[in-house]
């Protein structure tokens, strides 16, 4: 295992960051058509990241370290500064991607609630039995005019 494996993960994470930024721009503009293509691209990049991560854990395990985060941390601690810096850079990019993804989730949630409010308003039947009397005040009754208004 060498820095090349981290460089591939860095490259993939850079691609993910770019996609997340484009996704955010589409969310702000509510560009649903562009979002569909981005989701497919994002899915492919995430699959590549997952495959690279699995390969990393297998390589670390082949060197006698655990197949979990502690095993990886032990392996990284035993490496030179170049590998440690590469890992640190990769972790920084992952943190950026997590934050962009969180913000995009907030934007999606806001748009969902906005759409739900519009749908509720459009689909809501008028309140049963509520009418306006001759004086413009709301009243209950079976006709347009309330005799007692």
PDB file of C-alpha atoms in Angstrom:
ATOM      1  CA  UNK A   1       0.000   0.000   0.000  1.00  0.00           C
ATOM      2  CA  UNK A   2       1.425   3.379  -0.976  1.00  0.00           C
ATOM      3  CA  UNK A   3       0.455   7.012  -1.311  1.00  0.00           C
ATOM      4  CA  UNK A   4      -0.882   6.147  -4.773  1.00  0.00           C
ATOM      5  CA  UNK A   5      -3.891   4.496  -3.130  1.00  0.00           C
ATOM      6  CA  UNK A   6      -4.582   7.632  -1.128  1.00  0.00           C
ATOM      7  CA  UNK A   7      -4.085   9.718  -4.256  1.00  0.00           C
ATOM      8  CA  UNK A   8      -6.853   7.738  -5.973  1.00  0.00           C
ATOM      9  CA  UNK A   9      -9.127   8.311  -2.995  1.00  0.00           C
ATOM     10  CA  UNK A  10      -8.197  11.995  -3.001  1.00  0.00           C
ATOM     11  CA  UNK A  11      -8.999  12.203  -6.718  1.00  0.00           C
ATOM     12  CA  UNK A  12     -12.352  10.492  -6.227  1.00  0.00           C
ATOM     13  CA  UNK A  13     -13.209  12.707  -3.254  1.00  0.00           C
ATOM     14  CA  UNK A  14     -12.282  15.811  -5.275  1.00  0.00           C
ATOM     15  CA  UNK A  15     -14.736  14.573  -7.927  1.00  0.00           C
ATOM     16  CA  UNK A  16     -17.380  14.064  -5.248  1.00  0.00           C
ATOM     17  CA  UNK A  17     -16.812  17.572  -3.884  1.00  0.00           C
ATOM     18  CA  UNK A  18     -17.277  19.036  -7.365  1.00  0.00           C
ATOM     19  CA  UNK A  19     -20.501  17.071  -7.808  1.00  0.00           C
ATOM     20  CA  UNK A  20     -21.777  18.201  -4.401  1.00  0.00           C
ATOM     21  CA  UNK A  21     -21.058  21.840  -5.305  1.00  0.00           C
ATOM     22  CA  UNK A  22     -22.895  21.432  -8.612  1.00  0.00           C
ATOM     23  CA  UNK A  23     -25.734  19.714  -6.762  1.00  0.00           C
ATOM     24  CA  UNK A  24     -25.940  22.652  -4.354  1.00  0.00           C
ATOM     25  CA  UNK A  25     -26.132  25.119  -7.246  1.00  0.00           C
ATOM     26  CA  UNK A  26     -28.959  23.073  -8.778  1.00  0.00           C
ATOM     27  CA  UNK A  27     -30.782  22.936  -5.457  1.00  0.00           C
ATOM     28  CA  UNK A  28     -30.561  26.705  -5.068  1.00  0.00           C
ATOM     29  CA  UNK A  29     -31.887  27.197  -8.628  1.00  0.00           C
ATOM     30  CA  UNK A  30     -34.383  24.320  -8.221  1.00  0.00           C
ATOM     31  CA  UNK A  31     -33.037  22.779 -11.451  1.00  0.00           C
ATOM     32  CA  UNK A  32     -34.584  19.330 -11.190  1.00  0.00           C
ATOM     33  CA  UNK A  33     -33.486  18.199 -14.656  1.00  0.00           C
ATOM     34  CA  UNK A  34     -29.800  18.812 -13.912  1.00  0.00           C
ATOM     35  CA  UNK A  35     -30.166  17.098 -10.533  1.00  0.00           C
ATOM     36  CA  UNK A  36     -31.129  13.795 -12.104  1.00  0.00           C
ATOM     37  CA  UNK A  37     -27.856  13.498 -14.028  1.00  0.00           C
ATOM     38  CA  UNK A  38     -25.855  14.596 -10.994  1.00  0.00           C
ATOM     39  CA  UNK A  39     -27.421  11.882  -8.862  1.00  0.00           C
ATOM     40  CA  UNK A  40     -26.273   9.229 -11.328  1.00  0.00           C
ATOM     41  CA  UNK A  41     -22.742  10.667 -11.424  1.00  0.00           C
ATOM     42  CA  UNK A  42     -22.637  10.941  -7.640  1.00  0.00           C
ATOM     43  CA  UNK A  43     -23.750   7.331  -7.278  1.00  0.00           C
ATOM     44  CA  UNK A  44     -20.929   6.134  -9.573  1.00  0.00           C
ATOM     45  CA  UNK A  45     -18.301   8.171  -7.689  1.00  0.00           C
ATOM     46  CA  UNK A  46     -19.561   6.872  -4.338  1.00  0.00           C
ATOM     47  CA  UNK A  47     -19.363   3.293  -5.646  1.00  0.00           C
ATOM     48  CA  UNK A  48     -15.772   3.924  -6.759  1.00  0.00           C
ATOM     49  CA  UNK A  49     -14.902   5.416  -3.369  1.00  0.00           C
ATOM     50  CA  UNK A  50     -16.437   2.400  -1.641  1.00  0.00           C
ATOM     51  CA  UNK A  51     -14.459  -0.025  -3.824  1.00  0.00           C
ATOM     52  CA  UNK A  52     -11.231   1.891  -3.174  1.00  0.00           C
ATOM     53  CA  UNK A  53     -11.925   1.929   0.562  1.00  0.00           C
ATOM     54  CA  UNK A  54     -12.513  -1.825   0.586  1.00  0.00           C
ATOM     55  CA  UNK A  55      -9.258  -2.355  -1.326  1.00  0.00           C
ATOM     56  CA  UNK A  56      -7.441  -0.154   1.218  1.00  0.00           C
ATOM     57  CA  UNK A  57      -8.705  -2.223   4.143  1.00  0.00           C
ATOM     58  CA  UNK A  58      -7.738  -5.464   2.377  1.00  0.00           C
ATOM     59  CA  UNK A  59      -4.229  -4.129   1.694  1.00  0.00           C
ATOM     60  CA  UNK A  60      -3.805  -3.047   5.322  1.00  0.00           C
ATOM     61  CA  UNK A  61      -5.081  -6.437   6.511  1.00  0.00           C
ATOM     62  CA  UNK A  62      -2.589  -8.201   4.201  1.00  0.00           C
ATOM     63  CA  UNK A  63       0.155  -6.310   6.045  1.00  0.00           C
ATOM     64  CA  UNK A  64      -1.031  -7.711   9.369  1.00  0.00           C
ATOM     65  CA  UNK A  65      -3.142  -4.812  10.615  1.00  0.00           C
ATOM     66  CA  UNK A  66      -6.805  -4.938  11.608  1.00  0.00           C
ATOM     67  CA  UNK A  67      -9.540  -4.468   9.032  1.00  0.00           C
ATOM     68  CA  UNK A  68     -11.134  -1.615  10.965  1.00  0.00           C
ATOM     69  CA  UNK A  69     -10.375   2.048  11.655  1.00  0.00           C
ATOM     70  CA  UNK A  70      -8.028   1.158  14.507  1.00  0.00           C
ATOM     71  CA  UNK A  71      -6.027  -1.165  12.266  1.00  0.00           C
ATOM     72  CA  UNK A  72      -5.800   1.527   9.607  1.00  0.00           C
ATOM     73  CA  UNK A  73      -4.786   4.132  12.191  1.00  0.00           C
ATOM     74  CA  UNK A  74      -2.038   1.815  13.446  1.00  0.00           C
ATOM     75  CA  UNK A  75      -0.771   1.268   9.902  1.00  0.00           C
ATOM     76  CA  UNK A  76      -0.794   5.018   9.150  1.00  0.00           C
ATOM     77  CA  UNK A  77       1.045   5.762  12.405  1.00  0.00           C
ATOM     78  CA  UNK A  78       3.812   3.383  11.302  1.00  0.00           C
ATOM     79  CA  UNK A  79       4.224   5.150   7.925  1.00  0.00           C
ATOM     80  CA  UNK A  80       6.388   8.060   6.850  1.00  0.00           C
ATOM     81  CA  UNK A  81       5.294  11.701   6.848  1.00  0.00           C
ATOM     82  CA  UNK A  82       4.342  11.633   3.135  1.00  0.00           C
ATOM     83  CA  UNK A  83       1.720   8.922   3.650  1.00  0.00           C
ATOM     84  CA  UNK A  84       0.499  10.558   6.857  1.00  0.00           C
ATOM     85  CA  UNK A  85       0.109  13.917   5.059  1.00  0.00           C
ATOM     86  CA  UNK A  86      -1.690  12.235   2.172  1.00  0.00           C
ATOM     87  CA  UNK A  87      -4.062  10.583   4.634  1.00  0.00           C
ATOM     88  CA  UNK A  88      -4.605  13.863   6.439  1.00  0.00           C
ATOM     89  CA  UNK A  89      -5.400  15.616   3.150  1.00  0.00           C
ATOM     90  CA  UNK A  90      -7.848  12.855   2.258  1.00  0.00           C
ATOM     91  CA  UNK A  91      -9.548  13.159   5.654  1.00  0.00           C
ATOM     92  CA  UNK A  92      -9.870  16.929   5.192  1.00  0.00           C
ATOM     93  CA  UNK A  93     -11.586  16.391   1.842  1.00  0.00           C
ATOM     94  CA  UNK A  94     -13.934  13.839   3.415  1.00  0.00           C
ATOM     95  CA  UNK A  95     -14.866  16.396   6.087  1.00  0.00           C
ATOM     96  CA  UNK A  96     -15.607  18.975   3.367  1.00  0.00           C
ATOM     97  CA  UNK A  97     -17.748  16.450   1.481  1.00  0.00           C
ATOM     98  CA  UNK A  98     -19.686  15.591   4.643  1.00  0.00           C
ATOM     99  CA  UNK A  99     -20.412  19.275   5.285  1.00  0.00           C
ATOM    100  CA  UNK A 100     -21.486  19.949   1.693  1.00  0.00           C
ATOM    101  CA  UNK A 101     -23.699  16.878   1.815  1.00  0.00           C
ATOM    102  CA  UNK A 102     -25.230  18.095   5.098  1.00  0.00           C
ATOM    103  CA  UNK A 103     -25.965  21.538   3.618  1.00  0.00           C
ATOM    104  CA  UNK A 104     -27.450  19.948   0.491  1.00  0.00           C
ATOM    105  CA  UNK A 105     -29.649  17.812   2.724  1.00  0.00           C
ATOM    106  CA  UNK A 106     -30.897  20.960   4.466  1.00  0.00           C
ATOM    107  CA  UNK A 107     -31.665  22.544   1.081  1.00  0.00           C
ATOM    108  CA  UNK A 108     -33.504  19.421  -0.076  1.00  0.00           C
ATOM    109  CA  UNK A 109     -35.495  19.354   3.162  1.00  0.00           C
ATOM    110  CA  UNK A 110     -36.473  23.024   2.796  1.00  0.00           C
ATOM    111  CA  UNK A 111     -37.569  22.474  -0.805  1.00  0.00           C
ATOM    112  CA  UNK A 112     -39.541  19.401   0.218  1.00  0.00           C
ATOM    113  CA  UNK A 113     -41.391  21.353   2.927  1.00  0.00           C
ATOM    114  CA  UNK A 114     -42.020  24.243   0.536  1.00  0.00           C
ATOM    115  CA  UNK A 115     -43.445  21.847  -2.048  1.00  0.00           C
ATOM    116  CA  UNK A 116     -45.530  20.118   0.613  1.00  0.00           C
ATOM    117  CA  UNK A 117     -47.007  23.457   1.716  1.00  0.00           C
ATOM    118  CA  UNK A 118     -47.933  24.320  -1.869  1.00  0.00           C
ATOM    119  CA  UNK A 119     -49.502  20.897  -2.405  1.00  0.00           C
ATOM    120  CA  UNK A 120     -51.401  21.181   0.872  1.00  0.00           C
ATOM    121  CA  UNK A 121     -52.681  24.609  -0.111  1.00  0.00           C
ATOM    122  CA  UNK A 122     -53.704  23.493  -3.599  1.00  0.00           C
ATOM    123  CA  UNK A 123     -55.350  20.307  -2.382  1.00  0.00           C
ATOM    124  CA  UNK A 124     -57.047  21.688   0.711  1.00  0.00           C
ATOM    125  CA  UNK A 125     -60.841  21.892   0.384  1.00  0.00           C
ATOM    126  CA  UNK A 126     -62.456  25.054   1.714  1.00  0.00           C
ATOM    127  CA  UNK A 127     -63.476  24.812   5.351  1.00  0.00           C
ATOM    128  CA  UNK A 128     -66.889  23.216   5.552  1.00  0.00           C
ATOM    129  CA  UNK A 129     -69.663  25.500   6.646  1.00  0.00           C
ATOM    130  CA  UNK A 130     -67.571  28.693   6.595  1.00  0.00           C
ATOM    131  CA  UNK A 131     -69.085  31.590   4.676  1.00  0.00           C
ATOM    132  CA  UNK A 132     -68.865  35.355   4.644  1.00  0.00           C
ATOM    133  CA  UNK A 133     -71.865  37.416   5.630  1.00  0.00           C
ATOM    134  CA  UNK A 134     -72.950  40.755   4.174  1.00  0.00           C
ATOM    135  CA  UNK A 135     -70.653  42.564   6.618  1.00  0.00           C
ATOM    136  CA  UNK A 136     -67.590  40.617   5.306  1.00  0.00           C
ATOM    137  CA  UNK A 137     -67.155  38.664   8.526  1.00  0.00           C
ATOM    138  CA  UNK A 138     -66.735  34.897   8.483  1.00  0.00           C
ATOM    139  CA  UNK A 139     -69.686  33.006   9.807  1.00  0.00           C
ATOM    140  CA  UNK A 140     -70.998  29.462   9.843  1.00  0.00           C
ATOM    141  CA  UNK A 141     -74.159  28.561   8.071  1.00  0.00           C
ATOM    142  CA  UNK A 142     -75.673  26.848   5.098  1.00  0.00           C
ATOM    143  CA  UNK A 143     -75.880  29.851   2.796  1.00  0.00           C
ATOM    144  CA  UNK A 144     -73.839  32.811   1.697  1.00  0.00           C
ATOM    145  CA  UNK A 145     -75.636  35.133   4.070  1.00  0.00           C
ATOM    146  CA  UNK A 146     -76.146  34.574   7.705  1.00  0.00           C
ATOM    147  CA  UNK A 147     -79.451  36.015   8.798  1.00  0.00           C
ATOM    148  CA  UNK A 148     -78.022  36.915  12.211  1.00  0.00           C
ATOM    149  CA  UNK A 149     -74.963  38.759  10.909  1.00  0.00           C
TER     150      UNK A 149
END
